[in-house]
């Protein structure tokens, strides 16, 4: 079992999330008709109430009536937000690109577009927009977000640089452990393990470091050492389903302890760790 699989089951570094309530811009062009302004206000209210389907329908009616040349370009941005809420990412991207053609410096729109790209699974283009945001406002939350997206895009050196920048501003076992993962993904297991051990020494109560170190040892076939790390983590959090899973995955590799491993895997599965099912099927059917 690899650290790659582990990374899918643990929380990413302080993932940056859009604010759910959209700040509605209520400045209208003097050329906008009273009827259009009223319809837009109704759509804005639906959007604030998170009725994305209703808001999208209303914005589309306005744009259709104006043949796509409304005097208020914010309509495209707002409809994009509604599409985003509906997870219609392709439509959201089309509207955002139309809006940004006329408003290329709108950082709020680039923030939304970065999230749309992530919804499409396009981490590379999301990074481009995040880079533009950080050039203007290099705050820690944006840097943390870029770390997560850079890891997803496989750009581990970018993630490392941002983590080191953040560590100069704050002490964080989560950031330091994530730095270890960046080395792992670059096939520098010794460096990764050195960092995990450093985190354990500095922050012995931080459970994730035991999980990372134990998973790496499991992948390397060092089962006794893997169990040492995993058991230390379980002493801190006996009910941690991810640690129970990795303990089970390690024990079933030792023929004399398969039964014990299957019990751990069943506990993890019962606690909601669905990945344990495949191990149960492979190692534990027919085992008492």
XYZ file of N, CA and C in Angstrom:
864
model
N 0.855 -1.194 0.000
C 0.000 0.000 0.000
C 0.886 1.236 0.000
N 0.659 2.163 -0.892
C 1.584 3.283 -1.075
C 1.116 4.527 -0.371
N 2.057 5.452 -0.200
C 1.702 6.759 0.341
C 0.785 7.486 -0.624
N 0.864 7.182 -1.934
C -0.072 7.775 -2.897
C -1.502 7.462 -2.493
N -1.765 6.187 -2.145
C -3.107 5.806 -1.719
C -3.459 6.482 -0.407
N -2.475 6.574 0.480
C -2.700 7.230 1.766
C -3.133 8.667 1.572
N -2.509 9.373 0.631
C -2.801 10.789 0.434
C -4.244 11.017 0.030
N -4.893 10.011 -0.551
C -6.292 10.154 -0.940
C -7.225 10.070 0.251
N -6.707 9.657 1.405
C -7.570 9.420 2.551
C -7.285 10.335 3.732
N -6.430 11.306 3.554
C -6.136 12.243 4.629
C -6.436 13.637 4.153
N -6.609 14.549 5.086
C -6.960 15.917 4.758
C -5.779 16.621 4.122
N -6.040 17.326 3.032
C -4.995 18.112 2.406
C -4.732 19.348 3.238
N -3.603 19.998 2.957
C -3.229 21.175 3.724
C -4.234 22.285 3.528
N -4.966 22.636 4.606
C -5.820 23.828 4.656
C -6.392 24.197 3.307
N -7.167 23.298 2.737
C -7.691 23.528 1.376
C -8.507 24.803 1.334
N -8.214 25.620 0.310
C -8.881 26.899 0.164
C -10.266 26.686 -0.434
N -11.304 27.217 0.227
C -12.672 26.999 -0.213
C -13.341 28.330 -0.519
N -14.134 28.377 -1.581
C -14.885 29.577 -1.917
C -15.920 29.880 -0.845
N -16.152 31.140 -0.561
C -17.222 31.540 0.339
C -18.552 31.215 -0.329
N -19.435 30.552 0.399
C -20.675 30.065 -0.206
C -21.581 31.218 -0.650
N -21.635 32.261 0.159
C -22.529 33.374 -0.197
C -21.804 34.348 -1.107
N -22.294 34.483 -2.318
C -21.674 35.373 -3.299
C -21.968 36.819 -2.952
N -20.927 37.660 -3.004
C -21.108 39.092 -2.808
C -21.678 39.679 -4.089
N -22.950 40.003 -4.070
C -23.621 40.500 -5.255
C -23.235 41.954 -5.513
N -22.794 42.234 -6.725
C -22.462 43.597 -7.114
C -23.713 44.255 -7.675
N -24.131 45.346 -7.068
C -25.427 45.921 -7.418
C -25.301 47.201 -8.237
N -24.144 47.449 -8.809
C -23.966 48.634 -9.629
C -24.360 48.320 -11.058
N -25.357 48.986 -11.560
C -25.853 48.740 -12.897
C -25.440 49.863 -13.825
N -25.311 49.517 -15.093
C -25.060 50.531 -16.106
C -26.290 51.418 -16.244
N -26.064 52.679 -16.498
C -27.189 53.608 -16.662
C -28.051 53.225 -17.850
N -27.468 52.428 -18.776
C -28.213 52.022 -19.958
C -29.058 50.784 -19.711
N -28.890 50.151 -18.537
C -29.634 48.940 -18.255
C -31.101 49.287 -18.003
N -31.993 48.515 -18.587
C -33.415 48.801 -18.441
C -33.888 48.468 -17.036
N -34.970 49.131 -16.617
C -35.560 48.859 -15.312
C -36.028 47.413 -15.226
N -36.585 46.900 -16.297
C -37.064 45.525 -16.339
C -35.914 44.541 -16.147
N -34.795 44.794 -16.840
C -33.637 43.895 -16.712
C -33.058 43.971 -15.309
N -32.998 45.175 -14.752
C -32.463 45.338 -13.409
C -33.313 44.587 -12.389
N -34.634 44.634 -12.551
C -35.524 43.916 -11.641
C -35.322 42.405 -11.764
N -35.204 41.921 -12.986
C -35.010 40.483 -13.200
C -33.673 40.027 -12.620
N -32.660 40.873 -12.778
C -31.347 40.513 -12.232
C -31.378 40.478 -10.716
N -32.078 41.420 -10.097
C -32.190 41.419 -8.636
C -32.864 40.148 -8.146
N -33.879 39.679 -8.889
C -34.549 38.434 -8.522
C -33.588 37.246 -8.636
N -32.790 37.249 -9.698
C -31.812 36.168 -9.882
C -30.749 36.214 -8.789
N -30.326 37.436 -8.427
C -29.323 37.585 -7.371
C -29.826 37.002 -6.056
N -31.101 37.234 -5.758
C -31.673 36.708 -4.519
C -31.665 35.182 -4.535
N -32.014 34.595 -5.672
C -31.976 33.140 -5.790
C -30.559 32.610 -5.585
N -29.593 33.354 -6.113
C -28.199 32.922 -5.979
C -27.756 32.987 -4.523
N -28.139 34.055 -3.830
C -27.799 34.177 -2.411
C -28.445 33.079 -1.591
N -29.615 32.623 -2.024
C -30.312 31.541 -1.330
C -29.812 30.161 -1.758
N -28.797 30.151 -2.610
C -28.180 28.925 -3.132
C -29.165 28.094 -3.951
N -30.131 28.772 -4.544
C -31.008 28.127 -5.526
C -30.336 28.302 -6.885
N -29.318 27.487 -7.125
C -28.485 27.672 -8.299
C -29.254 27.407 -9.600
N -30.134 26.429 -9.582
C -30.901 26.124 -10.793
C -31.833 27.283 -11.139
N -32.504 27.822 -10.111
C -33.398 28.947 -10.347
C -32.652 30.177 -10.814
N -31.482 30.443 -10.191
C -30.683 31.606 -10.576
C -30.169 31.465 -12.003
N -29.668 30.278 -12.336
C -29.153 30.069 -13.699
C -30.250 30.285 -14.735
N -31.432 29.773 -14.460
C -32.550 29.931 -15.397
C -32.887 31.409 -15.593
N -32.873 32.151 -14.497
C -33.219 33.573 -14.569
C -32.164 34.363 -15.324
N -30.875 34.112 -15.017
C -29.801 34.821 -15.733
C -29.843 34.487 -17.225
N -30.117 33.224 -17.535
C -30.182 32.818 -18.941
C -31.323 33.522 -19.658
N -32.447 33.686 -18.987
C -33.574 34.407 -19.584
C -33.196 35.856 -19.901
N -32.485 36.477 -18.973
C -32.077 37.869 -19.190
C -31.117 37.958 -20.375
N -30.123 37.065 -20.398
C -29.128 37.094 -21.469
C -29.742 36.730 -22.819
N -30.690 35.808 -22.811
C -31.354 35.438 -24.059
C -32.166 36.612 -24.600
N -32.850 37.279 -23.713
C -33.668 38.415 -24.126
C -32.820 39.546 -24.679
N -31.622 39.712 -24.073
C -30.727 40.781 -24.536
C -29.788 40.298 -25.635
N -29.995 39.035 -26.062
C -29.173 38.420 -27.113
C -27.687 38.392 -26.739
N -27.452 38.182 -25.451
C -26.080 38.025 -24.984
C -25.277 39.295 -24.920
N -25.918 40.435 -25.067
C -25.168 41.705 -25.050
C -25.726 42.616 -23.969
N -26.068 42.040 -22.826
C -26.571 42.842 -21.722
C -25.582 43.937 -21.374
N -26.120 45.059 -20.924
C -25.253 46.170 -20.526
C -24.543 45.893 -19.212
N -24.873 44.794 -18.545
C -24.234 44.439 -17.275
C -23.439 43.148 -17.450
N -22.119 43.214 -17.675
C -21.323 41.997 -17.897
C -21.247 41.093 -16.675
N -21.615 41.626 -15.488
C -21.609 40.790 -14.301
C -22.555 39.598 -14.427
N -23.512 39.692 -15.345
C -24.435 38.581 -15.540
C -23.704 37.289 -15.884
N -22.661 37.402 -16.703
C -21.912 36.213 -17.090
C -21.176 35.633 -15.886
N -20.636 36.523 -15.056
C -19.929 36.061 -13.859
C -20.900 35.380 -12.900
N -22.048 36.019 -12.692
C -23.021 35.470 -11.749
C -23.586 34.138 -12.245
N -23.859 34.065 -13.549
C -24.360 32.800 -14.068
C -23.287 31.719 -13.953
N -22.033 32.103 -14.135
C -20.942 31.141 -13.958
C -20.934 30.589 -12.542
N -21.203 31.466 -11.571
C -21.243 31.008 -10.177
C -22.388 30.020 -9.978
N -23.534 30.314 -10.627
C -24.661 29.387 -10.539
C -24.301 28.045 -11.176
N -23.649 28.085 -12.341
C -23.214 26.842 -12.989
C -22.239 26.083 -12.088
N -21.355 26.827 -11.422
C -20.395 26.194 -10.514
C -21.135 25.468 -9.388
N -22.157 26.142 -8.827
C -22.947 25.508 -7.778
C -23.660 24.266 -8.254
N -23.994 24.232 -9.537
C -24.654 23.065 -10.137
C -23.653 22.019 -10.625
N -22.363 22.319 -10.468
C -21.274 21.453 -10.937
C -21.306 21.273 -12.446
N -21.800 22.283 -13.140
C -21.737 22.302 -14.609
C -20.501 23.128 -14.992
N -19.353 22.497 -14.843
C -18.092 23.219 -14.907
C -17.773 23.744 -16.306
N -18.142 23.003 -17.339
C -17.866 23.475 -18.700
C -18.628 24.765 -19.000
N -19.899 24.811 -18.609
C -20.685 26.024 -18.817
C -20.149 27.184 -17.989
N -19.746 26.877 -16.760
C -19.184 27.913 -15.894
C -17.925 28.511 -16.518
N -17.093 27.647 -17.078
C -15.846 28.123 -17.676
C -16.116 29.011 -18.887
N -17.084 28.649 -19.700
C -17.411 29.473 -20.865
C -17.826 30.877 -20.442
N -18.695 30.967 -19.436
C -19.152 32.278 -18.979
C -18.022 33.076 -18.347
N -17.183 32.407 -17.572
C -16.071 33.120 -16.939
C -15.091 33.651 -17.978
N -14.818 32.877 -18.997
C -13.907 33.344 -20.044
C -14.491 34.536 -20.791
N -15.804 34.516 -21.013
C -16.457 35.668 -21.646
C -16.332 36.904 -20.758
N -16.566 36.701 -19.480
C -16.490 37.826 -18.538
C -15.066 38.362 -18.435
N -14.081 37.454 -18.349
C -12.695 37.875 -18.150
C -12.093 38.504 -19.411
N -12.682 38.241 -20.561
C -12.230 38.951 -21.769
C -12.423 40.454 -21.618
N -13.484 40.844 -20.917
C -13.780 42.264 -20.717
C -13.260 42.788 -19.378
N -12.992 41.859 -18.456
C -12.535 42.260 -17.116
C -11.342 41.393 -16.709
N -10.223 41.495 -17.438
C -9.098 40.572 -17.220
C -8.418 40.698 -15.866
N -8.650 41.787 -15.152
C -7.976 41.967 -13.866
C -8.862 41.631 -12.678
N -10.037 41.054 -12.911
C -10.959 40.726 -11.828
C -10.469 39.477 -11.102
N -9.921 39.663 -9.917
C -9.341 38.550 -9.173
C -10.411 37.613 -8.620
N -11.584 38.158 -8.298
C -12.656 37.308 -7.806
C -13.061 36.301 -8.879
N -13.112 36.755 -10.128
C -13.465 35.852 -11.222
C -12.374 34.805 -11.432
N -11.110 35.193 -11.252
C -10.022 34.219 -11.396
C -10.040 33.204 -10.266
N -10.441 33.661 -9.087
C -10.595 32.741 -7.968
C -11.654 31.696 -8.291
N -12.782 32.160 -8.812
C -13.843 31.224 -9.187
C -13.385 30.303 -10.314
N -12.672 30.858 -11.305
C -12.241 30.021 -12.422
C -11.256 28.952 -11.968
N -10.392 29.286 -11.021
C -9.469 28.274 -10.498
C -10.244 27.104 -9.903
N -11.319 27.397 -9.174
C -12.136 26.338 -8.604
C -12.879 25.559 -9.679
N -13.288 26.248 -10.736
C -13.933 25.559 -11.849
C -12.952 24.593 -12.504
N -11.723 25.048 -12.733
C -10.708 24.161 -13.313
C -10.495 22.932 -12.423
N -10.462 23.142 -11.109
C -10.287 22.008 -10.209
C -11.477 21.065 -10.293
N -12.667 21.627 -10.463
C -13.843 20.787 -10.648
C -13.743 19.933 -11.893
N -13.031 20.441 -12.910
C -12.808 19.690 -14.150
C -11.621 18.734 -14.040
N -10.913 18.804 -12.918
C -9.712 17.982 -12.776
C -8.510 18.556 -13.490
N -8.545 19.858 -13.787
C -7.469 20.524 -14.524
C -6.625 21.350 -13.551
N -5.726 20.670 -12.844
C -4.918 21.345 -11.831
C -3.915 22.321 -12.448
N -3.431 22.027 -13.656
C -2.441 22.907 -14.288
C -3.014 24.299 -14.544
N -4.206 24.373 -15.161
C -4.807 25.680 -15.410
C -5.252 26.353 -14.123
N -5.674 25.560 -13.138
C -6.016 26.140 -11.839
C -4.796 26.836 -11.239
N -3.625 26.203 -11.383
C -2.395 26.807 -10.859
C -2.106 28.155 -11.505
N -2.386 28.284 -12.802
C -2.132 29.557 -13.481
C -2.934 30.679 -12.849
N -4.211 30.406 -12.540
C -5.033 31.440 -11.912
C -4.610 31.693 -10.471
N -4.238 30.641 -9.761
C -3.772 30.824 -8.381
C -2.489 31.639 -8.364
N -1.609 31.393 -9.330
C -0.376 32.186 -9.433
C -0.696 33.665 -9.602
N -1.698 33.959 -10.444
C -2.082 35.359 -10.673
C -2.613 35.992 -9.390
N -3.354 35.229 -8.610
C -3.879 35.736 -7.342
C -2.759 36.012 -6.350
N -1.782 35.112 -6.305
C -0.690 35.253 -5.338
C 0.221 36.416 -5.703
N 0.373 36.707 -6.990
C 1.180 37.864 -7.384
C 0.635 39.153 -6.790
N -0.677 39.223 -6.674
C -1.316 40.420 -6.128
C -1.426 40.355 -4.610
N -1.682 39.165 -4.094
C -1.931 39.021 -2.658
C -1.333 37.704 -2.160
N -0.042 37.692 -1.848
C 0.621 36.445 -1.432
C 0.328 36.077 0.027
N -0.963 35.900 0.338
C -1.290 35.584 1.734
C -1.142 34.088 2.001
N -1.004 33.693 3.266
C -0.744 32.285 3.601
C -1.808 31.312 3.111
N -3.089 31.736 3.131
C -4.139 30.810 2.703
C -4.016 30.465 1.219
N -3.660 31.457 0.415
C -3.464 31.181 -1.010
C -2.249 30.286 -1.221
N -1.193 30.510 -0.449
C -0.008 29.656 -0.557
C -0.344 28.217 -0.172
N -1.134 28.049 0.871
C -1.543 26.710 1.283
C -2.359 26.039 0.183
N -3.226 26.827 -0.412
C -4.047 26.277 -1.502
C -3.158 25.847 -2.663
N -2.162 26.686 -2.984
C -1.278 26.327 -4.095
C -0.479 25.059 -3.779
N -0.109 24.878 -2.520
C 0.576 23.640 -2.136
C -0.272 22.432 -2.521
N -1.539 22.462 -2.126
C -2.431 21.337 -2.397
C -2.601 21.102 -3.888
N -2.817 22.191 -4.649
C -3.042 22.047 -6.092
C -1.758 21.619 -6.801
N -0.623 22.159 -6.376
C 0.654 21.774 -6.982
C 0.941 20.295 -6.759
N 0.604 19.795 -5.583
C 0.767 18.359 -5.328
C -0.105 17.549 -6.270
N -1.339 18.009 -6.472
C -2.252 17.304 -7.369
C -1.738 17.326 -8.803
N -1.080 18.429 -9.187
C -0.566 18.561 -10.547
C 0.788 17.880 -10.724
N 1.345 17.351 -9.656
C 2.649 16.700 -9.736
C 3.814 17.673 -9.777
N 3.576 18.920 -9.374
C 4.633 19.942 -9.380
C 5.150 20.095 -7.949
N 5.932 19.109 -7.560
C 6.322 18.979 -6.158
C 7.326 20.044 -5.721
N 8.137 20.528 -6.637
C 9.099 21.570 -6.259
C 8.385 22.878 -5.929
N 7.317 23.180 -6.662
C 6.518 24.364 -6.334
C 5.931 24.206 -4.933
N 5.388 23.017 -4.665
C 4.823 22.753 -3.340
C 5.885 22.905 -2.258
N 7.080 22.387 -2.510
C 8.161 22.499 -1.525
C 8.499 23.953 -1.233
N 8.628 24.749 -2.274
C 8.971 26.156 -2.089
C 7.921 26.874 -1.252
N 6.655 26.605 -1.543
C 5.588 27.257 -0.783
C 5.562 26.784 0.664
N 5.792 25.497 0.877
C 5.816 24.978 2.246
C 6.945 25.622 3.038
N 8.115 25.733 2.430
C 9.246 26.350 3.126
C 8.969 27.819 3.431
N 8.300 28.513 2.507
C 7.915 29.904 2.760
C 6.969 29.981 3.951
N 5.995 29.088 3.990
C 5.030 29.082 5.086
C 5.691 28.721 6.415
N 6.657 27.790 6.373
C 7.335 27.393 7.606
C 8.215 28.499 8.165
N 8.611 29.431 7.326
C 9.341 30.603 7.818
C 8.419 31.561 8.564
N 7.104 31.406 8.338
C 6.125 32.284 8.973
C 5.465 31.643 10.195
N 5.448 30.309 10.224
C 4.763 29.604 11.310
C 5.351 28.214 11.478
N 5.179 27.666 12.671
C 5.567 26.286 12.934
C 4.328 25.413 12.807
N 4.433 24.350 12.034
C 3.265 23.510 11.781
C 3.696 22.079 11.501
N 3.281 21.123 12.357
C 3.624 19.721 12.063
C 2.982 19.242 10.769
N 1.802 19.759 10.453
C 1.129 19.351 9.224
C 1.943 19.768 8.010
N 2.433 21.017 8.009
C 3.244 21.493 6.895
C 4.541 20.713 6.779
N 5.184 20.451 7.906
C 6.454 19.722 7.865
C 6.249 18.291 7.353
N 5.167 17.652 7.792
C 4.891 16.300 7.314
C 4.581 16.313 5.815
N 3.872 17.339 5.382
C 3.559 17.429 3.959
C 4.825 17.655 3.147
N 5.794 18.359 3.725
C 7.084 18.522 3.063
C 7.727 17.151 2.843
N 7.594 16.278 3.833
C 8.113 14.922 3.671
C 7.455 14.202 2.508
N 6.153 14.411 2.322
C 5.456 13.780 1.203
C 5.979 14.270 -0.145
N 6.345 15.555 -0.221
C 6.865 16.060 -1.503
C 8.142 15.328 -1.884
N 8.969 14.987 -0.887
C 10.189 14.234 -1.197
C 9.848 12.797 -1.581
N 8.845 12.238 -0.916
C 8.444 10.881 -1.277
C 8.012 10.822 -2.739
N 7.187 11.770 -3.152
C 6.676 11.758 -4.517
C 7.779 11.980 -5.547
N 8.924 12.476 -5.111
C 10.070 12.631 -6.007
C 11.041 11.462 -5.875
N 10.546 10.358 -5.289
C 11.343 9.136 -5.110
C 12.572 9.364 -4.242
N 12.432 10.226 -3.251
C 13.505 10.477 -2.281
C 13.028 9.995 -0.918
N 12.880 8.654 -0.823
C 12.288 8.075 0.370
C 13.117 8.338 1.628
N 14.430 8.336 1.508
C 15.265 8.578 2.679
C 15.030 9.976 3.237
N 14.929 10.953 2.335
C 14.665 12.325 2.786
C 13.284 12.425 3.411
N 12.327 11.737 2.802
C 10.963 11.751 3.342
C 10.938 11.169 4.750
N 11.595 10.027 4.921
C 11.587 9.388 6.234
C 12.327 10.230 7.271
N 13.379 10.893 6.852
C 14.106 11.779 7.768
C 13.174 12.874 8.288
N 12.370 13.433 7.396
C 11.452 14.503 7.804
C 10.352 13.950 8.701
N 9.790 12.796 8.355
C 8.740 12.217 9.195
C 9.263 11.961 10.612
N 10.480 11.432 10.711
C 11.059 11.189 12.034
C 11.312 12.492 12.779
N 11.704 13.534 12.043
C 11.908 14.836 12.661
C 10.605 15.395 13.223
N 9.526 15.225 12.468
C 8.219 15.693 12.933
C 7.803 14.911 14.182
N 8.028 13.604 14.179
C 7.672 12.778 15.333
C 8.439 13.228 16.574
N 9.698 13.564 16.391
C 10.513 14.002 17.526
C 10.035 15.349 18.062
N 9.706 16.281 17.149
C 9.290 17.621 17.560
C 7.843 17.668 18.027
N 6.998 16.859 17.391
C 5.559 16.886 17.681
C 5.061 15.457 17.912
N 5.410 14.854 19.032
C 5.072 13.440 19.253
C 3.575 13.160 19.324
N 2.753 14.187 19.481
C 1.312 13.988 19.551
C 0.642 14.102 18.181
N 1.398 14.417 17.143
C 0.820 14.586 15.812
C 0.721 13.222 15.135
N -0.494 12.709 15.026
C -0.719 11.318 14.610
C -0.352 11.067 13.149
N -0.601 12.055 12.275
C -0.393 11.815 10.844
C 1.033 11.406 10.517
N 2.012 11.906 11.258
C 3.404 11.573 10.959
C 3.659 10.078 11.137
N 3.020 9.454 12.124
C 3.158 8.002 12.308
C 2.512 7.258 11.139
N 1.409 7.812 10.667
C 0.717 7.206 9.539
C 1.562 7.252 8.277
N 2.137 8.425 7.991
C 2.985 8.560 6.812
C 4.200 7.635 6.898
N 4.870 7.667 8.048
C 6.082 6.849 8.203
C 5.752 5.360 8.121
N 4.663 4.957 8.766
C 4.275 3.551 8.733
C 3.919 3.089 7.336
N 3.229 3.940 6.577
C 2.863 3.580 5.204
C 4.094 3.423 4.334
N 5.048 4.327 4.507
C 6.268 4.253 3.704
C 7.031 2.966 4.012
N 7.109 2.614 5.293
C 7.800 1.378 5.668
C 7.069 0.151 5.122
N 5.737 0.192 5.150
C 4.948 -0.908 4.594
C 5.256 -1.091 3.119
N 5.301 0.005 2.394
C 5.597 -0.084 0.968
C 6.989 -0.650 0.719
N 7.927 -0.340 1.613
C 9.302 -0.833 1.466
C 9.463 -2.271 1.954
N 8.383 -2.855 2.478
C 8.463 -4.230 2.968
C 9.073 -4.346 4.341
N 9.226 -3.238 5.042
C 9.790 -3.249 6.397
C 8.622 -3.332 7.389
N 8.054 -4.526 7.509
C 6.788 -4.694 8.212
C 6.909 -4.445 9.717
N 7.989 -4.901 10.338
C 8.138 -4.694 11.779
C 8.267 -3.203 12.102
N 9.033 -2.491 11.293
C 9.190 -1.052 11.531
C 7.872 -0.332 11.259
N 7.150 -0.767 10.224
C 5.847 -0.168 9.933
C 4.921 -0.321 11.135
N 4.884 -1.517 11.725
C 4.031 -1.753 12.878
C 4.442 -0.900 14.068
N 5.730 -0.663 14.202
C 6.205 0.170 15.303
C 5.613 1.580 15.206
N 5.672 2.165 14.011
C 5.107 3.502 13.828
C 3.584 3.483 13.995
N 2.934 2.508 13.369
C 1.468 2.464 13.397
C 0.956 2.256 14.817
N 1.598 1.403 15.573
C 1.164 1.160 16.951
C 1.331 2.399 17.823
N 2.389 3.156 17.575
C 2.563 4.407 18.329
C 1.424 5.373 18.023
N 1.036 5.416 16.758
C -0.082 6.267 16.393
C -1.382 5.805 17.032
N -1.595 4.487 17.075
C -2.816 3.947 17.664
C -2.867 4.152 19.173
N -1.725 4.254 19.810
C -1.740 4.562 21.241
C -2.296 5.965 21.484
N -2.077 6.842 20.508
C -2.617 8.203 20.616
C -4.088 8.249 20.218
N -4.445 7.491 19.173
C -5.825 7.473 18.681
C -6.232 6.023 18.408
N -6.673 5.306 19.434
C -6.979 3.873 19.279
C -8.063 3.589 18.243
N -8.950 4.519 18.000
C -10.031 4.270 17.058
C -9.796 4.813 15.672
N -8.585 5.256 15.378
C -8.288 5.840 14.068
C -8.397 4.757 12.991
N -9.445 4.875 12.128
C -9.717 3.807 11.157
C -8.625 3.677 10.110
N -7.948 4.799 9.793
C -6.884 4.721 8.794
C -5.679 3.966 9.353
N -5.331 4.246 10.596
C -4.240 3.514 11.231
C -4.598 2.036 11.382
N -5.860 1.753 11.738
C -6.282 0.357 11.853
C -6.160 -0.356 10.507
N -6.517 0.351 9.448
C -6.389 -0.241 8.122
C -4.926 -0.563 7.814
N -4.041 0.393 8.058
C -2.632 0.152 7.742
C -2.018 -0.911 8.645
N -2.504 -0.990 9.863
C -2.012 -2.073 10.720
C -2.458 -3.411 10.149
N -3.723 -3.486 9.747
C -4.208 -4.727 9.146
C -3.466 -5.064 7.865
N -3.240 -4.043 7.016
C -2.539 -4.272 5.746
C -1.114 -4.746 5.977
N -0.517 -4.336 7.085
C 0.839 -4.781 7.420
C 0.820 -6.199 7.978
N -0.111 -6.465 8.887
C -0.150 -7.772 9.537
C -0.456 -8.902 8.567
N -1.305 -8.664 7.563
C -1.631 -9.758 6.637
C -0.445 -10.122 5.751
N 0.595 -9.290 5.761
C 1.818 -9.637 5.040
C 2.697 -10.591 5.844
N 2.329 -10.808 7.104
C 3.079 -11.709 7.972
C 2.203 -12.955 8.184
N 2.551 -14.088 7.576
C 1.688 -15.280 7.595
C 1.206 -15.681 8.986
N 2.043 -15.522 9.977
C 1.670 -15.951 11.325
C 0.695 -14.985 12.012
N 0.410 -13.845 11.363
C -0.459 -12.845 12.012
C -1.620 -12.412 11.109
N -1.951 -13.275 10.145
C -3.031 -12.930 9.212
C -4.356 -12.731 9.935
N -4.677 -13.622 10.904
C -5.946 -13.492 11.626
C -6.056 -12.145 12.322
N -4.990 -11.748 12.975
C -4.975 -10.460 13.671
C -5.139 -9.316 12.670
N -4.471 -9.457 11.525
C -4.590 -8.432 10.492
C -6.009 -8.309 9.976
N -6.680 -9.445 9.784
C -8.056 -9.420 9.290
C -8.990 -8.760 10.296
N -8.730 -8.962 11.587
C -9.559 -8.302 12.595
C -9.396 -6.784 12.527
N -8.162 -6.330 12.311
C -7.926 -4.893 12.178
C -8.603 -4.334 10.933
N -8.497 -5.078 9.838
C -9.131 -4.631 8.597
C -10.648 -4.560 8.748
N -11.233 -5.528 9.461
C -12.680 -5.514 9.672
C -13.082 -4.323 10.538
N -12.286 -4.008 11.545
C -12.576 -2.833 12.379
C -12.525 -1.557 11.535
N -11.525 -1.474 10.668
C -11.398 -0.294 9.814
C -12.581 -0.198 8.863
N -12.961 -1.315 8.284
C -14.080 -1.329 7.335
C -15.382 -0.954 8.039
N -15.597 -1.505 9.219
C -16.811 -1.210 9.987
C -16.863 0.265 10.370
N -15.681 0.866 10.588
C -15.620 2.283 10.956
C -15.787 3.210 9.754
N -15.858 2.630 8.550
C -16.102 3.449 7.365
C -14.949 3.553 6.398
N -13.867 2.814 6.614
C -12.718 2.860 5.710
C -12.957 1.847 4.590
N -13.580 2.310 3.504
C -14.055 1.401 2.451
C -12.935 0.660 1.733
N -11.731 1.253 1.669
C -10.627 0.587 0.980
C -10.255 -0.747 1.631
N -10.666 -0.934 2.867
C -10.349 -2.195 3.547
C -11.054 -3.372 2.890
N -12.124 -3.114 2.141
C -12.895 -4.214 1.540
C -12.034 -5.062 0.611
N -11.214 -4.410 -0.211
C -10.380 -5.165 -1.153
C -9.393 -6.061 -0.409
N -8.823 -5.575 0.669
C -7.894 -6.387 1.455
C -8.631 -7.553 2.120
N -9.833 -7.280 2.607
C -10.611 -8.357 3.212
C -10.898 -9.463 2.205
N -11.232 -9.083 0.991
C -11.514 -10.063 -0.050
C -10.254 -10.871 -0.399
N -9.137 -10.178 -0.483
C -7.908 -10.835 -0.933
C -7.298 -11.741 0.136
N -7.327 -11.264 1.399
C -6.577 -11.969 2.435
C -7.446 -12.709 3.456
N -8.714 -12.308 3.581
C -9.435 -12.724 4.772
C -10.637 -13.632 4.543
N -11.121 -13.774 3.327
C -12.238 -14.685 3.123
C -11.780 -16.107 3.442
N -12.515 -16.769 4.282
C -12.145 -18.126 4.689
C -11.242 -18.169 5.900
N -10.841 -16.943 6.387
C -9.987 -16.882 7.574
C -10.881 -16.629 8.791
N -10.664 -17.416 9.846
C -11.482 -17.239 11.056
C -11.086 -15.951 11.771
